[in-house]
Amino acid sequence: IAGITQAPTSQILAAGRRMTLRCTQDMRHNAMYWYRQDLGLGLRLIHYSNTAGTTGKGEVPDGYSVSRANTDDFPLTLASAVPSQTSVYFCASSDRQGSEPLHFGNGTRLTVT
Amino acid sequence: GQNIDQPTEMTATEGAIVQINCTYQTSGFNGLFWYQQHAGEAPTFLSYNVLDGLEEKGRFSSFLSRSKGYSYLLLKELQMKDSASYLCAAMDSNYQLIWGAGTKLIIKP
């Protein structure tokens, strides 16, 4: 089934540990995004990539890094997790930046203790 | 600054009609999106408006007034499965999406 796959579904992580959230899409979409969703707040963009080989910073990039080695994969890394990074993380993709709707993965629920 | 305002929560009755409002302030404007998000699930696309007026898709319609910085999502013939959060997002001049916090819609029988 075409779409976006995120892994893991959920994770409990000790503060200070390194963690990579995985995101793979099979729709050959050019643009990919990482958002975090916290209660009472709108989705906040962490990093994005308009095409393979390029990445950009979103609204809340500190403490996170991404890479886009190919079209399909867009991993998000937390180098040294902190409790404020406890959140639900959504990966999304679109055919191109602009009026095309976003397709979201099912999310990763991360708890940093 | 850029921001989106929408009500936190609304309650409606099965079979009725409900209108969810959204006001936005962005640097430039390249359209407004509505997404539906059931609890514990991913957001899914409902509608996109870039020109003024009403767009109808079955039981759901979305309206935009660019001069007023205002949109609404209209849901008709409400069903229990429509219980969800509805997210409003405006696209600014840099094609970045500014998201509202979402409106939780509770449907009562």
mmCIF file with all atom_site columns, C-alpha atoms in Angstrom:
data_model
loop_
_atom_site.group_PDB
_atom_site.id
_atom_site.type_symbol
_atom_site.label_atom_id
_atom_site.label_alt_id
_atom_site.label_comp_id
_atom_site.label_asym_id
_atom_site.label_entity_id
_atom_site.label_seq_id
_atom_site.pdbx_PDB_ins_code
_atom_site.Cartn_x
_atom_site.Cartn_y
_atom_site.Cartn_z
_atom_site.occupancy
_atom_site.B_iso_or_equiv
_atom_site.pdbx_formal_charge
_atom_site.auth_seq_id
_atom_site.auth_comp_id
_atom_site.auth_asym_id
_atom_site.auth_atom_id
_atom_site.pdbx_PDB_model_num
ATOM 1   C CA . ILE A 1 1   ? 0.000   0.000  0.000  1.00 0.00 ? 1   ILE A CA 1
ATOM 2   C CA . ALA A 1 2   ? 1.461   3.341  -1.046 1.00 0.00 ? 2   ALA A CA 1
ATOM 3   C CA . GLY A 1 3   ? 2.137   5.800  1.704  1.00 0.00 ? 3   GLY A CA 1
ATOM 4   C CA . ILE A 1 4   ? 4.511   6.836  4.444  1.00 0.00 ? 4   ILE A CA 1
ATOM 5   C CA . THR A 1 5   ? 5.920   4.475  7.020  1.00 0.00 ? 5   THR A CA 1
ATOM 6   C CA . GLN A 1 6   ? 7.321   5.711  10.321 1.00 0.00 ? 6   GLN A CA 1
ATOM 7   C CA . ALA A 1 7   ? 9.259   3.673  12.861 1.00 0.00 ? 7   ALA A CA 1
ATOM 8   C CA . PRO A 1 8   ? 9.150   3.123  15.710 1.00 0.00 ? 8   PRO A CA 1
ATOM 9   C CA . THR A 1 9   ? 5.484   3.630  16.610 1.00 0.00 ? 9   THR A CA 1
ATOM 10  C CA . SER A 1 10  ? 6.427   4.621  20.123 1.00 0.00 ? 10  SER A CA 1
ATOM 11  C CA . GLN A 1 11  ? 9.580   4.860  22.193 1.00 0.00 ? 11  GLN A CA 1
ATOM 12  C CA . ILE A 1 12  ? 10.616  5.679  25.733 1.00 0.00 ? 12  ILE A CA 1
ATOM 13  C CA . LEU A 1 13  ? 14.080  7.188  25.767 1.00 0.00 ? 13  LEU A CA 1
ATOM 14  C CA . ALA A 1 14  ? 16.397  8.211  28.571 1.00 0.00 ? 14  ALA A CA 1
ATOM 15  C CA . ALA A 1 15  ? 17.569  11.815 28.514 1.00 0.00 ? 15  ALA A CA 1
ATOM 16  C CA . GLY A 1 16  ? 20.948  12.212 26.868 1.00 0.00 ? 16  GLY A CA 1
ATOM 17  C CA . ARG A 1 17  ? 20.504  9.257  24.543 1.00 0.00 ? 17  ARG A CA 1
ATOM 18  C CA . ARG A 1 18  ? 20.667  9.492  20.767 1.00 0.00 ? 18  ARG A CA 1
ATOM 19  C CA . MET A 1 19  ? 17.646  8.448  18.734 1.00 0.00 ? 19  MET A CA 1
ATOM 20  C CA . THR A 1 20  ? 16.771  8.274  15.048 1.00 0.00 ? 20  THR A CA 1
ATOM 21  C CA . LEU A 1 21  ? 13.171  8.300  13.906 1.00 0.00 ? 21  LEU A CA 1
ATOM 22  C CA . ARG A 1 22  ? 12.750  6.662  10.556 1.00 0.00 ? 22  ARG A CA 1
ATOM 23  C CA . CYS A 1 23  ? 10.498  7.776  7.716  1.00 0.00 ? 23  CYS A CA 1
ATOM 24  C CA . THR A 1 24  ? 10.087  6.132  4.316  1.00 0.00 ? 24  THR A CA 1
ATOM 25  C CA . GLN A 1 25  ? 7.683   6.997  1.515  1.00 0.00 ? 25  GLN A CA 1
ATOM 26  C CA . ASP A 1 26  ? 6.949   5.106  -1.673 1.00 0.00 ? 26  ASP A CA 1
ATOM 27  C CA . MET A 1 27  ? 5.003   7.773  -3.539 1.00 0.00 ? 27  MET A CA 1
ATOM 28  C CA . ARG A 1 28  ? 8.102   9.335  -5.115 1.00 0.00 ? 28  ARG A CA 1
ATOM 29  C CA . HIS A 1 29  ? 7.205   12.656 -3.568 1.00 0.00 ? 29  HIS A CA 1
ATOM 30  C CA . ASN A 1 30  ? 9.837   15.349 -3.812 1.00 0.00 ? 30  ASN A CA 1
ATOM 31  C CA . ALA A 1 31  ? 9.108   17.211 -0.587 1.00 0.00 ? 31  ALA A CA 1
ATOM 32  C CA . MET A 1 32  ? 9.267   15.716 2.896  1.00 0.00 ? 32  MET A CA 1
ATOM 33  C CA . TYR A 1 33  ? 8.707   17.214 6.327  1.00 0.00 ? 33  TYR A CA 1
ATOM 34  C CA . TRP A 1 34  ? 9.066   16.476 10.024 1.00 0.00 ? 34  TRP A CA 1
ATOM 35  C CA . TYR A 1 35  ? 6.544   17.951 12.435 1.00 0.00 ? 35  TYR A CA 1
ATOM 36  C CA . ARG A 1 36  ? 6.009   17.662 16.145 1.00 0.00 ? 36  ARG A CA 1
ATOM 37  C CA . GLN A 1 37  ? 2.561   17.841 17.672 1.00 0.00 ? 37  GLN A CA 1
ATOM 38  C CA . ASP A 1 38  ? 2.046   18.867 21.286 1.00 0.00 ? 38  ASP A CA 1
ATOM 39  C CA . LEU A 1 39  ? -1.218  19.244 23.157 1.00 0.00 ? 39  LEU A CA 1
ATOM 40  C CA . GLY A 1 40  ? -2.744  22.684 22.683 1.00 0.00 ? 40  GLY A CA 1
ATOM 41  C CA . LEU A 1 41  ? -0.317  23.672 19.961 1.00 0.00 ? 41  LEU A CA 1
ATOM 42  C CA . GLY A 1 42  ? -0.487  23.477 16.211 1.00 0.00 ? 42  GLY A CA 1
ATOM 43  C CA . LEU A 1 43  ? 1.821   21.243 14.257 1.00 0.00 ? 43  LEU A CA 1
ATOM 44  C CA . ARG A 1 44  ? 5.300   22.744 14.309 1.00 0.00 ? 44  ARG A CA 1
ATOM 45  C CA . LEU A 1 45  ? 7.756   22.187 11.492 1.00 0.00 ? 45  LEU A CA 1
ATOM 46  C CA . ILE A 1 46  ? 11.147  20.864 12.590 1.00 0.00 ? 46  ILE A CA 1
ATOM 47  C CA . HIS A 1 47  ? 12.963  20.329 9.288  1.00 0.00 ? 47  HIS A CA 1
ATOM 48  C CA . TYR A 1 48  ? 11.999  19.894 5.686  1.00 0.00 ? 48  TYR A CA 1
ATOM 49  C CA . SER A 1 49  ? 13.454  18.776 2.389  1.00 0.00 ? 49  SER A CA 1
ATOM 50  C CA . ASN A 1 50  ? 12.215  20.049 -0.965 1.00 0.00 ? 50  ASN A CA 1
ATOM 51  C CA . THR A 1 51  ? 14.132  17.433 -2.909 1.00 0.00 ? 51  THR A CA 1
ATOM 52  C CA . ALA A 1 52  ? 16.713  14.701 -2.375 1.00 0.00 ? 52  ALA A CA 1
ATOM 53  C CA . GLY A 1 53  ? 20.053  16.133 -1.319 1.00 0.00 ? 53  GLY A CA 1
ATOM 54  C CA . THR A 1 54  ? 18.640  19.324 0.208  1.00 0.00 ? 54  THR A CA 1
ATOM 55  C CA . THR A 1 55  ? 17.282  20.105 3.664  1.00 0.00 ? 55  THR A CA 1
ATOM 56  C CA . GLY A 1 56  ? 16.073  23.193 5.480  1.00 0.00 ? 56  GLY A CA 1
ATOM 57  C CA . LYS A 1 57  ? 15.258  24.332 8.985  1.00 0.00 ? 57  LYS A CA 1
ATOM 58  C CA . GLY A 1 58  ? 11.702  24.810 10.123 1.00 0.00 ? 58  GLY A CA 1
ATOM 59  C CA . GLU A 1 59  ? 10.233  26.619 13.079 1.00 0.00 ? 59  GLU A CA 1
ATOM 60  C CA . VAL A 1 60  ? 11.778  24.441 15.843 1.00 0.00 ? 60  VAL A CA 1
ATOM 61  C CA . PRO A 1 61  ? 14.997  22.831 14.516 1.00 0.00 ? 61  PRO A CA 1
ATOM 62  C CA . ASP A 1 62  ? 17.192  23.013 17.629 1.00 0.00 ? 62  ASP A CA 1
ATOM 63  C CA . GLY A 1 63  ? 18.249  19.619 18.938 1.00 0.00 ? 63  GLY A CA 1
ATOM 64  C CA . TYR A 1 64  ? 17.257  17.840 15.721 1.00 0.00 ? 64  TYR A CA 1
ATOM 65  C CA . SER A 1 65  ? 19.025  16.963 12.497 1.00 0.00 ? 65  SER A CA 1
ATOM 66  C CA . VAL A 1 66  ? 17.896  15.379 9.231  1.00 0.00 ? 66  VAL A CA 1
ATOM 67  C CA . SER A 1 67  ? 19.362  13.973 6.059  1.00 0.00 ? 67  SER A CA 1
ATOM 68  C CA . ARG A 1 68  ? 17.891  13.263 2.615  1.00 0.00 ? 68  ARG A CA 1
ATOM 69  C CA . ALA A 1 69  ? 20.231  10.910 0.831  1.00 0.00 ? 69  ALA A CA 1
ATOM 70  C CA . ASN A 1 70  ? 17.515  9.693  -1.548 1.00 0.00 ? 70  ASN A CA 1
ATOM 71  C CA . THR A 1 71  ? 13.901  10.436 -2.478 1.00 0.00 ? 71  THR A CA 1
ATOM 72  C CA . ASP A 1 72  ? 12.312  7.838  -0.228 1.00 0.00 ? 72  ASP A CA 1
ATOM 73  C CA . ASP A 1 73  ? 13.987  8.251  3.168  1.00 0.00 ? 73  ASP A CA 1
ATOM 74  C CA . PHE A 1 74  ? 14.034  11.182 5.556  1.00 0.00 ? 74  PHE A CA 1
ATOM 75  C CA . PRO A 1 75  ? 15.326  10.208 9.020  1.00 0.00 ? 75  PRO A CA 1
ATOM 76  C CA . LEU A 1 76  ? 15.161  12.570 11.987 1.00 0.00 ? 76  LEU A CA 1
ATOM 77  C CA . THR A 1 77  ? 17.898  12.344 14.618 1.00 0.00 ? 77  THR A CA 1
ATOM 78  C CA . LEU A 1 78  ? 17.879  13.605 18.179 1.00 0.00 ? 78  LEU A CA 1
ATOM 79  C CA . ALA A 1 79  ? 21.556  13.827 19.096 1.00 0.00 ? 79  ALA A CA 1
ATOM 80  C CA . SER A 1 80  ? 21.038  14.055 22.854 1.00 0.00 ? 80  SER A CA 1
ATOM 81  C CA . ALA A 1 81  ? 17.408  13.799 23.881 1.00 0.00 ? 81  ALA A CA 1
ATOM 82  C CA . VAL A 1 82  ? 15.881  16.139 26.466 1.00 0.00 ? 82  VAL A CA 1
ATOM 83  C CA . PRO A 1 83  ? 12.483  15.873 28.214 1.00 0.00 ? 83  PRO A CA 1
ATOM 84  C CA . SER A 1 84  ? 11.112  18.846 26.217 1.00 0.00 ? 84  SER A CA 1
ATOM 85  C CA . GLN A 1 85  ? 11.405  16.673 23.120 1.00 0.00 ? 85  GLN A CA 1
ATOM 86  C CA . THR A 1 86  ? 8.636   14.451 24.439 1.00 0.00 ? 86  THR A CA 1
ATOM 87  C CA . SER A 1 87  ? 6.036   14.713 21.696 1.00 0.00 ? 87  SER A CA 1
ATOM 88  C CA . VAL A 1 88  ? 4.311   12.986 18.812 1.00 0.00 ? 88  VAL A CA 1
ATOM 89  C CA . TYR A 1 89  ? 6.395   13.241 15.668 1.00 0.00 ? 89  TYR A CA 1
ATOM 90  C CA . PHE A 1 90  ? 4.823   13.137 12.227 1.00 0.00 ? 90  PHE A CA 1
ATOM 91  C CA . CYS A 1 91  ? 6.626   12.698 8.960  1.00 0.00 ? 91  CYS A CA 1
ATOM 92  C CA . ALA A 1 92  ? 4.826   14.010 5.871  1.00 0.00 ? 92  ALA A CA 1
ATOM 93  C CA . SER A 1 93  ? 5.391   14.272 2.158  1.00 0.00 ? 93  SER A CA 1
ATOM 94  C CA . SER A 1 94  ? 3.958   16.122 -0.824 1.00 0.00 ? 94  SER A CA 1
ATOM 95  C CA . ASP A 1 95  ? 4.541   15.945 -4.535 1.00 0.00 ? 95  ASP A CA 1
ATOM 96  C CA . ARG A 1 96  ? 5.910   19.464 -4.486 1.00 0.00 ? 96  ARG A CA 1
ATOM 97  C CA . GLN A 1 97  ? 5.874   22.459 -2.226 1.00 0.00 ? 97  GLN A CA 1
ATOM 98  C CA . GLY A 1 98  ? 2.744   24.513 -2.641 1.00 0.00 ? 98  GLY A CA 1
ATOM 99  C CA . SER A 1 99  ? -0.886  23.608 -3.088 1.00 0.00 ? 99  SER A CA 1
ATOM 100 C CA . GLU A 1 100 ? -0.345  19.870 -3.005 1.00 0.00 ? 100 GLU A CA 1
ATOM 101 C CA . PRO A 1 101 ? -1.754  18.355 0.223  1.00 0.00 ? 101 PRO A CA 1
ATOM 102 C CA . LEU A 1 102 ? 0.493   16.684 2.738  1.00 0.00 ? 102 LEU A CA 1
ATOM 103 C CA . HIS A 1 103 ? 0.400   12.930 3.255  1.00 0.00 ? 103 HIS A CA 1
ATOM 104 C CA . PHE A 1 104 ? 1.239   12.016 6.833  1.00 0.00 ? 104 PHE A CA 1
ATOM 105 C CA . GLY A 1 105 ? 2.743   8.943  8.405  1.00 0.00 ? 105 GLY A CA 1
ATOM 106 C CA . ASN A 1 106 ? 1.089   7.435  11.470 1.00 0.00 ? 106 ASN A CA 1
ATOM 107 C CA . GLY A 1 107 ? 3.422   9.180  13.857 1.00 0.00 ? 107 GLY A CA 1
ATOM 108 C CA . THR A 1 108 ? 5.985   8.247  16.487 1.00 0.00 ? 108 THR A CA 1
ATOM 109 C CA . ARG A 1 109 ? 5.093   8.861  20.109 1.00 0.00 ? 109 ARG A CA 1
ATOM 110 C CA . LEU A 1 110 ? 8.343   9.694  21.906 1.00 0.00 ? 110 LEU A CA 1
ATOM 111 C CA . THR A 1 111 ? 8.735   10.026 25.656 1.00 0.00 ? 111 THR A CA 1
ATOM 112 C CA . VAL A 1 112 ? 12.035  11.324 27.021 1.00 0.00 ? 112 VAL A CA 1
ATOM 113 C CA . THR A 1 113 ? 12.525  10.593 30.724 1.00 0.00 ? 113 THR A CA 1
ATOM 114 C CA . GLY B 2 1   ? 3.654   37.682 13.514 1.00 0.00 ? 1   GLY B CA 1
ATOM 115 C CA . GLN B 2 2   ? 1.836   34.853 11.859 1.00 0.00 ? 2   GLN B CA 1
ATOM 116 C CA . ASN B 2 3   ? -0.963  33.029 13.606 1.00 0.00 ? 3   ASN B CA 1
ATOM 117 C CA . ILE B 2 4   ? -4.073  30.955 13.193 1.00 0.00 ? 4   ILE B CA 1
ATOM 118 C CA . ASP B 2 5   ? -7.064  31.050 15.522 1.00 0.00 ? 5   ASP B CA 1
ATOM 119 C CA . GLN B 2 6   ? -9.750  28.405 15.758 1.00 0.00 ? 6   GLN B CA 1
ATOM 120 C CA . PRO B 2 7   ? -12.002 27.306 18.611 1.00 0.00 ? 7   PRO B CA 1
ATOM 121 C CA . THR B 2 8   ? -10.551 24.693 20.928 1.00 0.00 ? 8   THR B CA 1
ATOM 122 C CA . GLU B 2 9   ? -13.639 22.531 21.148 1.00 0.00 ? 9   GLU B CA 1
ATOM 123 C CA . MET B 2 10  ? -17.147 22.311 19.735 1.00 0.00 ? 10  MET B CA 1
ATOM 124 C CA . THR B 2 11  ? -20.066 20.002 20.398 1.00 0.00 ? 11  THR B CA 1
ATOM 125 C CA . ALA B 2 12  ? -22.809 19.090 17.937 1.00 0.00 ? 12  ALA B CA 1
ATOM 126 C CA . THR B 2 13  ? -25.593 16.557 17.564 1.00 0.00 ? 13  THR B CA 1
ATOM 127 C CA . GLU B 2 14  ? -25.649 13.642 15.166 1.00 0.00 ? 14  GLU B CA 1
ATOM 128 C CA . GLY B 2 15  ? -27.496 14.604 11.981 1.00 0.00 ? 15  GLY B CA 1
ATOM 129 C CA . ALA B 2 16  ? -27.021 18.325 12.511 1.00 0.00 ? 16  ALA B CA 1
ATOM 130 C CA . ILE B 2 17  ? -24.770 20.901 10.808 1.00 0.00 ? 17  ILE B CA 1
ATOM 131 C CA . VAL B 2 18  ? -21.688 22.477 12.360 1.00 0.00 ? 18  VAL B CA 1
ATOM 132 C CA . GLN B 2 19  ? -19.429 25.304 11.194 1.00 0.00 ? 19  GLN B CA 1
ATOM 133 C CA . ILE B 2 20  ? -15.823 25.467 12.376 1.00 0.00 ? 20  ILE B CA 1
ATOM 134 C CA . ASN B 2 21  ? -14.258 28.904 11.952 1.00 0.00 ? 21  ASN B CA 1
ATOM 135 C CA . CYS B 2 22  ? -10.631 29.795 11.360 1.00 0.00 ? 22  CYS B CA 1
ATOM 136 C CA . THR B 2 23  ? -9.006  33.216 11.167 1.00 0.00 ? 23  THR B CA 1
ATOM 137 C CA . TYR B 2 24  ? -5.469  33.678 9.973  1.00 0.00 ? 24  TYR B CA 1
ATOM 138 C CA . GLN B 2 25  ? -2.732  36.275 9.748  1.00 0.00 ? 25  GLN B CA 1
ATOM 139 C CA . THR B 2 26  ? 0.173   35.414 7.493  1.00 0.00 ? 26  THR B CA 1
ATOM 140 C CA . SER B 2 27  ? 2.932   37.131 5.563  1.00 0.00 ? 27  SER B CA 1
ATOM 141 C CA . GLY B 2 28  ? 1.450   36.702 2.130  1.00 0.00 ? 28  GLY B CA 1
ATOM 142 C CA . PHE B 2 29  ? -1.059  33.994 1.333  1.00 0.00 ? 29  PHE B CA 1
ATOM 143 C CA . ASN B 2 30  ? -0.947  30.938 -0.878 1.00 0.00 ? 30  ASN B CA 1
ATOM 144 C CA . GLY B 2 31  ? -4.009  29.076 0.228  1.00 0.00 ? 31  GLY B CA 1
ATOM 145 C CA . LEU B 2 32  ? -5.741  27.511 3.203  1.00 0.00 ? 32  LEU B CA 1
ATOM 146 C CA . PHE B 2 33  ? -6.008  23.831 4.079  1.00 0.00 ? 33  PHE B CA 1
ATOM 147 C CA . TRP B 2 34  ? -8.310  21.855 6.321  1.00 0.00 ? 34  TRP B CA 1
ATOM 148 C CA . TYR B 2 35  ? -7.277  18.480 7.726  1.00 0.00 ? 35  TYR B CA 1
ATOM 149 C CA . GLN B 2 36  ? -9.135  15.952 9.844  1.00 0.00 ? 36  GLN B CA 1
ATOM 150 C CA . GLN B 2 37  ? -7.351  14.110 12.638 1.00 0.00 ? 37  GLN B CA 1
ATOM 151 C CA . HIS B 2 38  ? -8.939  11.291 14.606 1.00 0.00 ? 38  HIS B CA 1
ATOM 152 C CA . ALA B 2 39  ? -7.537  10.704 18.073 1.00 0.00 ? 39  ALA B CA 1
ATOM 153 C CA . GLY B 2 40  ? -4.238  8.853  17.929 1.00 0.00 ? 40  GLY B CA 1
ATOM 154 C CA . GLU B 2 41  ? -4.073  8.987  14.148 1.00 0.00 ? 41  GLU B CA 1
ATOM 155 C CA . ALA B 2 42  ? -2.412  11.057 11.438 1.00 0.00 ? 42  ALA B CA 1
ATOM 156 C CA . PRO B 2 43  ? -4.027  14.143 9.913  1.00 0.00 ? 43  PRO B CA 1
ATOM 157 C CA . THR B 2 44  ? -5.748  13.551 6.590  1.00 0.00 ? 44  THR B CA 1
ATOM 158 C CA . PHE B 2 45  ? -6.434  16.167 3.931  1.00 0.00 ? 45  PHE B CA 1
ATOM 159 C CA . LEU B 2 46  ? -9.968  17.520 3.580  1.00 0.00 ? 46  LEU B CA 1
ATOM 160 C CA . SER B 2 47  ? -9.852  20.678 1.466  1.00 0.00 ? 47  SER B CA 1
ATOM 161 C CA . TYR B 2 48  ? -7.795  23.456 -0.062 1.00 0.00 ? 48  TYR B CA 1
ATOM 162 C CA . ASN B 2 49  ? -9.015  26.975 -0.875 1.00 0.00 ? 49  ASN B CA 1
ATOM 163 C CA . VAL B 2 50  ? -6.974  29.657 -2.576 1.00 0.00 ? 50  VAL B CA 1
ATOM 164 C CA . LEU B 2 51  ? -9.768  31.733 -4.125 1.00 0.00 ? 51  LEU B CA 1
ATOM 165 C CA . ASP B 2 52  ? -12.685 33.349 -2.328 1.00 0.00 ? 52  ASP B CA 1
ATOM 166 C CA . GLY B 2 53  ? -15.850 31.337 -2.114 1.00 0.00 ? 53  GLY B CA 1
ATOM 167 C CA . LEU B 2 54  ? -17.273 28.001 -1.182 1.00 0.00 ? 54  LEU B CA 1
ATOM 168 C CA . GLU B 2 55  ? -15.874 24.618 -2.208 1.00 0.00 ? 55  GLU B CA 1
ATOM 169 C CA . GLU B 2 56  ? -18.208 21.684 -1.688 1.00 0.00 ? 56  GLU B CA 1
ATOM 170 C CA . LYS B 2 57  ? -17.168 18.044 -1.329 1.00 0.00 ? 57  LYS B CA 1
ATOM 171 C CA . GLY B 2 58  ? -20.046 15.840 -0.331 1.00 0.00 ? 58  GLY B CA 1
ATOM 172 C CA . ARG B 2 59  ? -21.023 16.500 3.289  1.00 0.00 ? 59  ARG B CA 1
ATOM 173 C CA . PHE B 2 60  ? -18.043 18.811 3.785  1.00 0.00 ? 60  PHE B CA 1
ATOM 174 C CA . SER B 2 61  ? -17.672 22.348 2.440  1.00 0.00 ? 61  SER B CA 1
ATOM 175 C CA . SER B 2 62  ? -14.959 24.928 2.960  1.00 0.00 ? 62  SER B CA 1
ATOM 176 C CA . PHE B 2 63  ? -15.234 28.687 2.571  1.00 0.00 ? 63  PHE B CA 1
ATOM 177 C CA . LEU B 2 64  ? -12.574 31.351 2.186  1.00 0.00 ? 64  LEU B CA 1
ATOM 178 C CA . SER B 2 65  ? -12.586 35.141 2.415  1.00 0.00 ? 65  SER B CA 1
ATOM 179 C CA . ARG B 2 66  ? -9.093  36.457 1.745  1.00 0.00 ? 66  ARG B CA 1
ATOM 180 C CA . SER B 2 67  ? -10.009 40.069 2.528  1.00 0.00 ? 67  SER B CA 1
ATOM 181 C CA . LYS B 2 68  ? -11.186 39.040 6.002  1.00 0.00 ? 68  LYS B CA 1
ATOM 182 C CA . GLY B 2 69  ? -8.490  36.436 6.653  1.00 0.00 ? 69  GLY B CA 1
ATOM 183 C CA . TYR B 2 70  ? -11.262 33.998 7.397  1.00 0.00 ? 70  TYR B CA 1
ATOM 184 C CA . SER B 2 71  ? -12.257 30.465 6.527  1.00 0.00 ? 71  SER B CA 1
ATOM 185 C CA . TYR B 2 72  ? -14.778 27.975 7.759  1.00 0.00 ? 72  TYR B CA 1
ATOM 186 C CA . LEU B 2 73  ? -15.373 24.271 7.416  1.00 0.00 ? 73  LEU B CA 1
ATOM 187 C CA . LEU B 2 74  ? -19.025 23.239 7.217  1.00 0.00 ? 74  LEU B CA 1
ATOM 188 C CA . LEU B 2 75  ? -19.997 19.696 8.068  1.00 0.00 ? 75  LEU B CA 1
ATOM 189 C CA . LYS B 2 76  ? -23.523 18.562 7.217  1.00 0.00 ? 76  LYS B CA 1
ATOM 190 C CA . GLU B 2 77  ? -25.515 15.505 8.289  1.00 0.00 ? 77  GLU B CA 1
ATOM 191 C CA . LEU B 2 78  ? -23.088 14.842 11.098 1.00 0.00 ? 78  LEU B CA 1
ATOM 192 C CA . GLN B 2 79  ? -22.162 11.254 11.817 1.00 0.00 ? 79  GLN B CA 1
ATOM 193 C CA . MET B 2 80  ? -20.520 9.823  14.911 1.00 0.00 ? 80  MET B CA 1
ATOM 194 C CA . LYS B 2 81  ? -17.397 9.106  12.848 1.00 0.00 ? 81  LYS B CA 1
ATOM 195 C CA . ASP B 2 82  ? -16.986 12.858 12.318 1.00 0.00 ? 82  ASP B CA 1
ATOM 196 C CA . SER B 2 83  ? -15.834 13.135 15.929 1.00 0.00 ? 83  SER B CA 1
ATOM 197 C CA . ALA B 2 84  ? -12.253 14.279 15.432 1.00 0.00 ? 84  ALA B CA 1
ATOM 198 C CA . SER B 2 85  ? -10.006 17.312 15.529 1.00 0.00 ? 85  SER B CA 1
ATOM 199 C CA . TYR B 2 86  ? -10.108 19.645 12.550 1.00 0.00 ? 86  TYR B CA 1
ATOM 200 C CA . LEU B 2 87  ? -6.890  21.466 11.728 1.00 0.00 ? 87  LEU B CA 1
ATOM 201 C CA . CYS B 2 88  ? -6.747  24.733 9.822  1.00 0.00 ? 88  CYS B CA 1
ATOM 202 C CA . ALA B 2 89  ? -3.465  25.661 8.112  1.00 0.00 ? 89  ALA B CA 1
ATOM 203 C CA . ALA B 2 90  ? -2.608  28.735 6.045  1.00 0.00 ? 90  ALA B CA 1
ATOM 204 C CA . MET B 2 91  ? 0.260   28.851 3.566  1.00 0.00 ? 91  MET B CA 1
ATOM 205 C CA . ASP B 2 92  ? 2.383   31.986 3.609  1.00 0.00 ? 92  ASP B CA 1
ATOM 206 C CA . SER B 2 93  ? 4.322   33.671 0.808  1.00 0.00 ? 93  SER B CA 1
ATOM 207 C CA . ASN B 2 94  ? 7.242   31.253 1.301  1.00 0.00 ? 94  ASN B CA 1
ATOM 208 C CA . TYR B 2 95  ? 4.896   28.265 0.935  1.00 0.00 ? 95  TYR B CA 1
ATOM 209 C CA . GLN B 2 96  ? 5.316   27.435 4.606  1.00 0.00 ? 96  GLN B CA 1
ATOM 210 C CA . LEU B 2 97  ? 2.247   26.156 6.451  1.00 0.00 ? 97  LEU B CA 1
ATOM 211 C CA . ILE B 2 98  ? 1.108   27.912 9.613  1.00 0.00 ? 98  ILE B CA 1
ATOM 212 C CA . TRP B 2 99  ? -1.058  25.541 11.655 1.00 0.00 ? 99  TRP B CA 1
ATOM 213 C CA . GLY B 2 100 ? -3.841  26.202 14.092 1.00 0.00 ? 100 GLY B CA 1
ATOM 214 C CA . ALA B 2 101 ? -4.027  24.154 17.298 1.00 0.00 ? 101 ALA B CA 1
ATOM 215 C CA . GLY B 2 102 ? -7.083  22.336 15.995 1.00 0.00 ? 102 GLY B CA 1
ATOM 216 C CA . THR B 2 103 ? -10.768 22.216 16.921 1.00 0.00 ? 103 THR B CA 1
ATOM 217 C CA . LYS B 2 104 ? -11.928 19.104 18.728 1.00 0.00 ? 104 LYS B CA 1
ATOM 218 C CA . LEU B 2 105 ? -15.413 18.261 17.500 1.00 0.00 ? 105 LEU B CA 1
ATOM 219 C CA . ILE B 2 106 ? -17.560 16.116 19.763 1.00 0.00 ? 106 ILE B CA 1
ATOM 220 C CA . ILE B 2 107 ? -20.656 14.541 18.232 1.00 0.00 ? 107 ILE B CA 1
ATOM 221 C CA . LYS B 2 108 ? -23.452 13.508 20.566 1.00 0.00 ? 108 LYS B CA 1
ATOM 222 C CA . PRO B 2 109 ? -26.220 11.069 19.614 1.00 0.00 ? 109 PRO B CA 1
#
